[in-house]
CSV table of C-alpha atoms in Angstrom, one decimal:
chain,number,residue,atom,x,y,z
A,1,MET,CA,-59.1,34.6,-6.4
A,2,ARG,CA,-58.1,33.7,-9.9
A,3,ARG,CA,-57.9,30.0,-10.5
A,4,LEU,CA,-54.9,28.4,-12.3
A,5,PRO,CA,-55.5,26.6,-15.6
A,6,GLN,CA,-55.8,22.8,-15.4
A,7,ASP,CA,-52.5,22.2,-17.2
A,8,CYS,CA,-50.6,24.4,-14.7
A,9,LEU,CA,-52.1,22.5,-11.9
A,10,ASN,CA,-51.0,19.2,-13.4
A,11,LEU,CA,-47.5,20.5,-13.8
A,12,LEU,CA,-47.5,21.8,-10.2
A,13,GLU,CA,-48.7,18.3,-8.9
A,14,ILE,CA,-45.9,16.7,-10.9
A,15,ALA,CA,-43.3,19.1,-9.5
A,16,LEU,CA,-44.5,18.4,-5.9
A,17,VAL,CA,-44.2,14.7,-6.5
A,18,LEU,CA,-40.8,15.0,-8.0
A,19,ASN,CA,-39.7,17.2,-5.2
A,20,ALA,CA,-40.8,14.6,-2.7
A,21,MET,CA,-38.8,12.0,-4.6
A,22,GLY,CA,-35.7,14.1,-4.4
A,23,CYS,CA,-35.7,14.8,-8.0
A,24,ILE,CA,-35.5,18.7,-7.8
A,25,GLN,CA,-32.9,19.1,-10.6
A,26,SER,CA,-34.8,17.5,-13.4
A,27,LEU,CA,-38.2,16.2,-14.4
A,28,SER,CA,-36.6,12.8,-14.9
A,29,CYS,CA,-34.8,11.0,-12.0
A,30,LYS,CA,-31.3,10.1,-13.2
A,31,PRO,CA,-30.2,6.7,-11.8
A,32,LYS,CA,-27.0,6.8,-9.7
A,33,VAL,CA,-23.9,5.6,-11.6
A,34,PHE,CA,-23.2,2.0,-10.5
A,35,LYS,CA,-19.6,2.7,-9.4
A,36,GLU,CA,-20.7,5.6,-7.2
A,37,SER,CA,-23.1,3.2,-5.4
A,38,ILE,CA,-20.2,0.9,-4.2
A,39,SER,CA,-19.9,1.8,-0.5
A,40,VAL,CA,-17.5,1.2,2.3
A,41,LEU,CA,-19.6,0.3,5.4
A,42,GLU,CA,-16.6,0.2,7.8
A,43,ILE,CA,-12.9,0.6,7.7
A,44,LYS,CA,-10.3,-0.1,10.3
A,45,SER,CA,-6.5,0.4,10.1
A,46,SER,CA,-3.8,0.1,12.7
A,47,ILE,CA,-0.2,-0.9,13.5
A,48,ASP,CA,0.2,-3.4,16.2
A,49,SER,CA,1.5,-1.8,19.5
A,50,THR,CA,4.2,-4.5,20.1
A,51,PRO,CA,7.7,-3.1,19.5
A,52,THR,CA,10.1,-4.5,16.8
A,53,SER,CA,11.6,-7.8,18.0
A,54,ILE,CA,15.3,-8.8,17.4
A,55,ASP,CA,16.7,-12.2,16.7
A,56,GLU,CA,20.4,-12.9,17.1
A,57,SER,CA,20.2,-16.7,16.9
A,58,SER,CA,22.2,-16.9,13.7
A,59,ASN,CA,25.9,-16.3,13.6
A,60,VAL,CA,25.7,-15.1,10.1
A,61,VAL,CA,22.8,-12.6,10.1
A,62,LEU,CA,20.8,-10.5,12.5
A,63,ARG,CA,17.0,-10.7,11.9
A,64,TYR,CA,14.3,-8.3,13.2
A,65,ARG,CA,10.5,-8.3,12.9
A,66,THR,CA,8.5,-5.2,12.9
A,67,PRO,CA,4.8,-5.0,14.1
A,68,HIS,CA,2.2,-5.6,11.5
A,69,PHE,CA,0.2,-2.8,9.7
A,70,ARG,CA,-3.4,-4.0,9.3
A,71,ALA,CA,-6.3,-2.8,7.2
A,72,THR,CA,-9.8,-4.2,7.0
A,73,ALA,CA,-12.9,-2.9,5.2
A,74,GLN,CA,-16.5,-4.0,4.9
A,75,VAL,CA,-17.8,-3.2,1.4
A,76,LEU,CA,-21.3,-3.3,-0.1
A,77,VAL,CA,-21.7,-3.7,-3.9
A,78,PRO,CA,-25.2,-3.0,-5.2
A,79,PRO,CA,-26.9,-5.4,-7.6
A,80,ILE,CA,-25.1,-5.8,-11.0
A,81,SER,CA,-27.6,-5.9,-13.8
A,82,GLY,CA,-25.4,-7.1,-16.5
A,83,ASN,CA,-22.5,-9.6,-17.0
A,84,GLU,CA,-19.9,-7.3,-15.6
A,85,THR,CA,-17.3,-8.5,-13.1
A,86,TRP,CA,-16.0,-6.2,-10.4
A,87,ARG,CA,-13.1,-7.0,-8.1
A,88,VAL,CA,-12.6,-5.0,-4.9
A,89,GLY,CA,-9.4,-5.1,-2.8
A,90,TRP,CA,-6.2,-3.5,-1.6
A,91,ILE,CA,-3.5,-1.9,-3.7
A,92,GLN,CA,-0.3,-0.6,-2.0
A,93,GLY,CA,2.5,1.5,-3.2
A,94,CYS,CA,5.8,2.5,-1.5
A,95,ASN,CA,6.4,6.3,-1.6
A,96,HIS,CA,9.7,6.5,0.3
A,97,MET,CA,12.4,4.1,1.5
A,98,GLU,CA,15.5,4.5,3.7
A,99,PHE,CA,17.1,1.2,4.6
A,100,TYR,CA,20.6,1.5,5.8
A,101,ASN,CA,22.9,-1.0,7.6
A,102,TYR,CA,25.9,0.6,9.2
A,103,TYR,CA,29.4,-1.0,9.7
A,104,GLY,CA,31.2,1.5,11.7
A,105,ASP,CA,33.8,3.6,9.8
A,106,LEU,CA,33.9,1.1,7.0
A,107,GLY,CA,30.7,2.2,5.4
A,108,LYS,CA,27.1,1.1,5.0
A,109,SER,CA,25.0,-1.3,2.9
A,110,SER,CA,21.7,0.0,1.7
A,111,TRP,CA,18.6,-1.4,-0.1
A,112,GLU,CA,17.7,1.2,-2.7
A,113,LEU,CA,14.8,1.9,-5.2
A,114,PRO,CA,16.7,4.0,-7.7
A,115,ASP,CA,13.8,5.4,-9.8
A,116,LEU,CA,11.8,6.3,-6.6
A,117,GLU,CA,14.9,8.0,-4.9
A,118,GLN,CA,15.6,10.0,-8.1
A,119,GLY,CA,12.0,11.3,-8.4
A,120,LYS,CA,11.3,9.6,-11.7
A,121,ILE,CA,8.2,7.9,-10.1
A,122,PRO,CA,6.1,9.0,-7.1
A,123,ALA,CA,5.4,5.4,-5.9
A,124,ILE,CA,6.4,1.8,-6.8
A,125,SER,CA,4.0,-1.2,-6.6
A,126,ASP,CA,4.1,-3.2,-3.4
A,127,SER,CA,2.1,-6.1,-5.1
A,128,ASP,CA,2.9,-9.7,-4.2
A,129,GLY,CA,4.6,-9.8,-7.6
A,130,VAL,CA,1.9,-12.2,-9.1
A,131,ASN,CA,-1.5,-10.6,-8.8
A,132,TYR,CA,-0.7,-7.1,-10.1
A,133,PRO,CA,-2.0,-4.5,-9.2
A,134,TRP,CA,-3.3,-6.2,-6.0
A,135,TYR,CA,-1.4,-6.6,-2.8
A,136,GLY,CA,-2.5,-10.2,-2.7
A,137,ASN,CA,-5.3,-12.5,-3.9
A,138,THR,CA,-6.6,-14.3,-0.8
A,139,THR,CA,-8.1,-12.1,2.0
A,140,GLU,CA,-7.1,-9.0,0.1
A,141,THR,CA,-9.6,-9.1,-2.7
A,142,CYS,CA,-13.1,-10.2,-3.4
A,143,THR,CA,-14.7,-10.6,-6.9
A,144,VAL,CA,-18.3,-10.0,-7.7
A,145,THR,CA,-19.7,-11.3,-11.1
A,146,GLY,CA,-23.1,-10.2,-12.4
A,147,PRO,CA,-25.9,-10.3,-12.9
A,148,THR,CA,-26.8,-10.2,-9.2
A,149,ILE,CA,-30.3,-9.4,-7.9
A,150,ARG,CA,-29.3,-8.1,-4.4
A,151,ASP,CA,-26.5,-6.3,-2.6
A,152,THR,CA,-23.2,-8.1,-2.0
A,153,LYS,CA,-21.5,-7.5,1.3
A,154,PHE,CA,-18.1,-8.8,2.2
A,155,THR,CA,-14.8,-8.0,4.0
A,156,VAL,CA,-11.3,-7.6,2.5
A,157,SER,CA,-8.3,-7.4,4.8
A,158,MET,CA,-4.5,-7.2,4.5
A,159,ASN,CA,-1.4,-7.0,6.7
A,160,ASP,CA,2.2,-6.0,6.1
A,161,ASN,CA,5.5,-6.0,8.1
A,162,PHE,CA,9.2,-6.3,7.7
A,163,TYR,CA,11.3,-9.4,8.5
A,164,PRO,CA,14.6,-9.0,6.9
A,165,SER,CA,18.0,-10.5,7.6
A,166,VAL,CA,21.2,-8.3,7.8
A,167,THR,CA,24.7,-9.8,7.8
A,168,TRP,CA,26.9,-9.3,10.8
A,169,ALA,CA,29.9,-9.0,8.5
A,170,VAL,CA,30.4,-6.5,5.8
A,171,PRO,CA,28.6,-7.9,2.7
A,172,VAL,CA,31.6,-7.7,0.4
A,173,ASN,CA,35.1,-9.4,0.7
A,174,GLN,CA,35.6,-8.7,4.4
A,175,GLY,CA,35.5,-12.2,5.9
A,176,ASN,CA,33.0,-13.2,8.7
A,177,THR,CA,34.1,-10.9,11.5
A,178,PRO,CA,30.9,-9.1,13.0
A,179,LYS,CA,31.1,-5.4,12.1
A,180,LEU,CA,27.5,-4.3,12.0
A,181,THR,CA,26.9,-1.3,14.3
A,182,GLY,CA,23.5,-0.1,13.4
A,183,ILE,CA,20.3,-0.3,11.4
A,184,HIS,CA,18.1,2.6,10.2
A,185,ARG,CA,14.9,2.1,8.3
A,186,ASP,CA,12.1,4.5,7.4
A,187,GLN,CA,9.5,3.7,4.8
A,188,SER,CA,6.2,5.3,3.8
A,189,PHE,CA,3.3,3.7,2.0
A,190,THR,CA,0.0,4.5,0.6
A,191,THR,CA,-2.7,1.8,0.6
A,192,TRP,CA,-5.9,2.2,-1.6
A,193,LEU,CA,-9.1,0.3,-1.3
A,194,VAL,CA,-10.2,0.0,-4.9
A,195,ALA,CA,-13.0,-1.5,-7.1
A,196,ILE,CA,-12.0,-2.3,-10.7
A,197,ASN,CA,-14.2,-3.4,-13.6
A,198,MET,CA,-12.3,-6.5,-14.8
A,199,ALA,CA,-13.4,-6.0,-18.4
A,200,SER,CA,-12.9,-2.3,-19.0
A,201,GLY,CA,-10.3,-1.5,-16.4
A,202,GLU,CA,-12.5,1.3,-15.1
A,203,HIS,CA,-11.7,1.8,-11.4
A,204,VAL,CA,-13.1,3.7,-8.4
A,205,ILE,CA,-11.0,4.5,-5.3
A,206,LEU,CA,-13.0,3.8,-2.3
A,207,GLN,CA,-10.6,4.7,0.5
A,208,THR,CA,-6.9,5.9,0.9
A,209,ILE,CA,-4.6,5.1,3.9
A,210,LYS,CA,-1.2,6.6,4.6
A,211,TRP,CA,1.2,4.7,7.0
A,212,ARG,CA,4.9,4.7,7.9
A,213,MET,CA,7.2,2.2,9.5
A,214,LYS,CA,10.4,3.4,11.3
A,215,LEU,CA,13.1,1.7,13.4
A,216,GLU,CA,16.6,2.3,14.8
A,217,ILE,CA,18.6,-0.5,16.0
A,218,THR,CA,22.1,0.0,17.7
A,219,VAL,CA,24.6,-2.9,17.5
A,220,ASN,CA,27.8,-3.5,19.5
A,221,PRO,CA,29.8,-6.1,17.5
A,222,SER,CA,32.3,-6.7,20.3
A,223,LEU,CA,29.7,-8.1,22.5
A,224,SER,CA,28.7,-11.8,22.6
A,225,GLN,CA,26.1,-13.0,20.1
A,226,GLY,CA,22.7,-12.6,21.6
A,227,GLN,CA,23.7,-9.4,23.5
A,228,ARG,CA,24.7,-7.1,20.6
A,229,ALA,CA,21.7,-5.5,19.3
A,230,LYS,CA,19.1,-3.1,21.1
A,231,LEU,CA,16.1,-1.4,19.6
A,232,LYS,CA,16.7,2.3,20.1
A,233,GLU,CA,13.4,3.6,18.6
A,234,PRO,CA,10.4,3.7,18.1
A,235,PHE,CA,8.9,1.4,20.7
A,236,THR,CA,5.5,2.2,19.4
A,237,GLN,CA,4.8,3.1,15.7
A,238,GLU,CA,2.7,6.1,14.6
A,239,GLN,CA,-0.8,4.9,13.7
A,240,PRO,CA,-2.0,4.9,10.0
A,241,ARG,CA,-4.2,7.9,8.7
A,242,VAL,CA,-7.4,7.1,6.8
A,243,LEU,CA,-7.7,10.2,4.5
A,244,SER,CA,-10.9,12.2,4.3
A,245,LYS,CA,-10.2,12.9,0.6
A,246,ASN,CA,-8.8,10.1,-1.6
A,247,GLU,CA,-5.6,10.4,-3.6
A,248,PRO,CA,-5.2,9.1,-7.1
A,249,ILE,CA,-3.1,6.0,-7.8
A,250,PRO,CA,0.2,6.7,-9.8
A,251,PRO,CA,0.4,4.6,-12.8
A,252,SER,CA,3.8,3.1,-11.5
A,253,ALA,CA,1.9,1.8,-8.5
A,254,LEU,CA,-0.2,-0.5,-10.8
A,255,VAL,CA,2.4,-2.2,-12.9
A,256,LYS,CA,5.6,-4.2,-12.8
A,257,PRO,CA,8.0,-4.1,-11.3
A,258,ASN,CA,7.1,-4.3,-7.6
A,259,ALA,CA,9.4,-3.0,-4.9
A,260,ASN,CA,11.0,-6.5,-4.2
A,261,ASP,CA,12.0,-6.8,-7.9
A,262,ALA,CA,13.2,-3.4,-8.4
A,263,GLN,CA,15.4,-2.9,-5.3
A,264,VAL,CA,19.2,-3.1,-5.3
A,265,LEU,CA,21.5,-3.9,-2.5
A,266,MET,CA,24.5,-1.5,-2.5
A,267,TRP,CA,27.7,-1.4,-0.6
A,268,ARG,CA,28.8,2.2,0.0
A,269,PRO,CA,32.2,2.3,1.6
A,270,ASN,CA,33.5,5.5,3.3
A,271,ASN,CA,36.5,5.2,1.1
A,272,GLY,CA,36.1,3.9,-2.4
A,273,LYS,CA,33.4,3.5,-5.0
A,274,PRO,CA,30.0,2.0,-4.4
A,275,VAL,CA,29.6,-1.8,-5.3
A,276,VAL,CA,26.4,-3.5,-6.4
A,277,VAL,CA,26.0,-6.5,-4.1
A,278,ILE,CA,22.6,-7.7,-5.3
A,279,ALA,CA,21.4,-6.3,-8.7
A,280,PRO,CA,17.6,-5.8,-9.2
A,281,ARG,CA,15.6,-8.6,-10.6
A,282,HIS,CA,13.8,-6.3,-12.9
A,283,GLN,CA,15.5,-3.7,-15.0
A,284,TRP,CA,13.4,-0.4,-15.7
A,285,VAL,CA,12.4,0.4,-19.2
A,286,LYS,CA,10.4,3.3,-20.4
A,287,ALA,CA,7.3,1.2,-21.0
A,288,ASP,CA,7.2,0.4,-17.3
A,289,ARG,CA,6.4,4.0,-16.4
A,290,THR,CA,3.6,4.4,-19.0
A,291,PRO,CA,1.3,1.6,-18.8
């Protein structure tokens, strides 16, 4: 049997060693990119099973409180060799909003996000309005500053729900007589778990969650206060979906304005022209859409 030359044997030995190390694509093992090494060890997401509660204690407004959406993730950040700072946390955008308060045959009031409804943006930031782009800056984020010599493991969590006030009376020039007959609300959100390099702005999406909150409340304004409103549906909300494939974050979900600052309260009578009841705190400009 013919023997292989010594240099061929040496190359064969090297190849066998590299194969055992998992480096079968190249003779040099390429280190894994740092951001690709940030991992989610566990993620949980749910909406409480309790139904929306209704409060009629005020003679001016009806209040309701929806169950909470909750998201919690345990994250592992590998050692950081340099002086980089990475922040990991939750970013949320609103993709769709229907928020109507009906006043019988008089008309309806509605909270609206004009640019979202007109399709000019696919989502709007649901940040707290201070710590853009983050949903919040307490339990919602964690900051890791290098250099670090070992893995950093932590938990970030967030929760969200609706607790608005709706006037019993028509919100424009109609006195104080109760006229409210119903409430319809249907909102959809995307919530991202994200790691961002605070110097470069480079980001990696670790997880994407989709969730929705709906409610229908019927109101009989002729009944005594405390007995007017009833939850029609749903009594249990659809549970959130943790996506198997992440979705990109639209630029409009990362910058001002947030939904609270961009929304406008309209009165839309069945007869007559719409009236702006509460103008948005922030007026859109072109720069807002292209950060």
